[in-house]
Short mmCIF file of C-alpha atoms in Angstrom, two decimals:
data_model
loop_
_atom_site.label_atom_id
_atom_site.label_comp_id
_atom_site.label_asym_id
_atom_site.label_seq_id
_atom_site.Cartn_x
_atom_site.Cartn_y
_atom_site.Cartn_z
CA MET A 1 0.32 -0.08 0.10
CA SER A 2 1.30 3.44 -0.76
CA PRO A 3 1.84 5.99 1.52
CA THR A 4 -0.21 8.48 0.47
CA LEU A 5 -3.47 5.83 0.18
CA LEU A 6 -2.40 4.82 3.71
CA ALA A 7 -2.45 8.57 5.03
CA GLN A 8 -5.62 9.03 3.40
CA ARG A 9 -7.13 6.22 5.54
CA GLN A 10 -6.11 7.36 8.91
CA ARG A 11 -8.30 9.95 11.02
CA ARG A 12 -6.74 11.44 13.55
CA PHE A 13 -9.11 13.09 16.68
CA GLU A 14 -6.51 15.40 19.55
CA THR A 15 -7.46 17.81 22.53
CA ASP A 16 -6.04 18.66 25.92
CA VAL A 17 -7.86 18.02 28.71
CA PRO A 18 -7.93 19.87 32.06
CA PRO A 19 -6.72 17.68 34.86
CA GLU A 20 -9.94 17.58 36.78
CA PHE A 21 -12.37 14.23 37.20
CA ALA A 22 -15.08 16.37 36.15
CA ALA A 23 -13.53 16.52 32.46
CA VAL A 24 -13.72 12.79 32.53
CA ALA A 25 -16.98 12.89 31.24
CA HIS A 26 -16.86 15.19 28.97
CA VAL A 27 -14.03 13.96 27.10
CA ARG A 28 -15.54 10.62 27.35
CA CYS A 29 -18.53 12.07 25.01
CA CYS A 30 -16.40 13.71 22.43
CA ALA A 31 -14.80 10.21 21.91
CA SER A 32 -17.91 9.15 21.35
CA GLU A 33 -19.72 11.69 18.89
CA VAL A 34 -15.96 10.82 17.31
CA LEU A 35 -15.73 7.24 17.02
CA ARG A 36 -19.65 7.17 15.89
CA GLY A 37 -18.70 9.92 12.81
CA TRP A 38 -15.99 7.70 12.16
CA ARG A 39 -18.90 4.93 11.89
CA VAL A 40 -16.61 2.48 14.41
CA SER A 41 -19.68 0.20 15.83
CA ASP A 42 -21.37 0.47 18.48
CA LEU A 43 -20.13 -2.23 21.04
CA LEU A 44 -16.70 -0.74 19.79
CA ILE A 45 -17.42 2.56 21.13
CA GLU A 46 -18.76 1.27 24.55
CA ASP A 47 -14.98 -0.25 25.03
CA ILE A 48 -13.51 2.58 24.17
CA GLN A 49 -14.76 4.85 26.02
CA LEU A 50 -14.44 2.84 29.07
CA VAL A 51 -10.66 2.44 28.48
CA VAL A 52 -10.63 6.54 27.55
CA SER A 53 -12.25 7.03 31.07
CA GLU A 54 -9.96 4.53 32.71
CA LEU A 55 -6.49 6.53 30.87
CA VAL A 56 -7.75 9.55 31.15
CA ALA A 57 -8.56 9.23 34.93
CA ASN A 58 -5.46 7.67 35.91
CA SER A 59 -3.50 10.20 34.17
CA ILE A 60 -5.15 12.99 36.32
CA GLU A 61 -4.89 11.70 39.25
CA HIS A 62 -1.32 9.64 39.30
CA GLY A 63 0.48 12.50 36.44
CA ARG A 64 1.23 15.48 36.13
CA GLY A 65 0.83 19.36 34.14
CA ARG A 66 -1.21 19.25 30.83
CA VAL A 67 -2.97 15.76 29.79
CA ALA A 68 -4.11 15.35 26.14
CA LEU A 69 -6.35 12.56 24.32
CA ARG A 70 -5.58 11.45 20.80
CA ILE A 71 -7.58 8.69 19.12
CA THR A 72 -6.40 7.79 15.84
CA GLU A 73 -8.03 5.29 13.50
CA ALA A 74 -5.81 3.71 10.29
CA THR A 75 -7.80 1.02 8.41
CA GLY A 76 -8.63 -2.12 11.26
CA ALA A 77 -7.56 -0.26 14.56
CA VAL A 78 -8.34 2.54 16.88
CA THR A 79 -5.82 3.49 19.24
CA VAL A 80 -6.25 5.73 21.86
CA GLU A 81 -3.40 7.79 23.38
CA VAL A 82 -3.39 9.42 26.78
CA THR A 83 -0.41 11.92 27.66
CA ASP A 84 0.52 13.76 30.18
CA SER A 85 4.12 15.24 32.00
CA SER A 86 4.89 12.36 34.46
CA PRO A 87 8.05 9.60 33.24
CA ALA A 88 6.04 7.41 35.81
CA PRO A 89 4.66 4.45 33.75
CA ALA A 90 1.65 3.83 34.17
CA THR A 91 1.23 -0.19 35.63
CA ILE A 92 -1.30 -3.00 36.57
CA ARG A 93 -1.63 -3.18 40.73
CA SER A 94 -3.42 -5.30 42.93
CA ALA A 95 -6.53 -3.61 44.08
CA GLN A 96 -7.84 -5.24 47.14
CA SER A 97 -11.60 -6.98 46.89
CA ASP A 98 -13.06 -4.63 49.01
CA SER A 99 -11.70 -1.87 47.30
CA PRO A 100 -13.39 0.42 44.75
CA ARG A 101 -10.37 1.65 43.20
CA GLY A 102 -7.24 0.17 41.20
CA ARG A 103 -8.69 -1.60 38.43
CA GLY A 104 -8.53 1.04 35.76
CA LEU A 105 -5.39 -0.90 34.05
CA VAL A 106 -6.93 -4.84 34.50
CA ILE A 107 -9.98 -2.91 32.78
CA VAL A 108 -7.91 -1.61 29.49
CA GLU A 109 -6.29 -4.77 29.79
CA ALA A 110 -9.65 -6.74 29.61
CA LEU A 111 -10.90 -4.17 27.00
CA ALA A 112 -8.04 -3.75 24.53
CA HIS A 113 -6.72 -5.71 21.92
CA CYS A 114 -2.87 -4.62 23.17
CA TRP A 115 -1.80 -1.30 25.79
CA GLY A 116 1.36 0.00 26.80
CA VAL A 117 3.65 3.02 27.63
CA SER A 118 5.76 5.34 26.24
CA GLU A 119 9.78 4.24 26.29
CA ASP A 120 9.43 7.80 27.96
CA GLY A 121 6.50 6.86 30.78
CA CYS A 122 4.28 9.84 29.69
CA THR A 123 2.05 7.98 27.62
CA THR A 124 -0.30 5.46 28.21
CA TRP A 125 -1.95 3.68 24.63
CA ALA A 126 -4.57 0.90 23.93
CA ALA A 127 -5.62 -0.30 20.70
CA PHE A 128 -8.33 -1.68 19.52
CA SER A 129 -9.30 -4.05 16.20
CA SER A 130 -11.81 -2.27 14.11
CA ARG A 131 -12.32 -5.12 12.18
CA SER A 132 -15.88 -7.10 12.25
#
């Protein structure tokens, strides 16, 4: 496939997120609207919305500085990336059974095809297959 053809098939949405938990619901709705516009399936949108919520909330709670969300869609894949200024990489933690917190990345791991953290630790990403 030529690079020109690949570039034509990629879509991108980016936004800064205020580092306040109240912003999580808003960015989740924005992600949903964007994905519907890209004709992503409703079931996949639900999974991506939850992952966006978890990654953004984690970044607000554990990161520092500016928080940014980027969603890209290319043939067969949707990728969510959340970036902040903290070099401490996101890691899965063991939550106590009676704790209402501590399961965000477990949820990400369960819903995404794969996930990871950039080499500098500032970006956590999750990828999804958008093929039916």
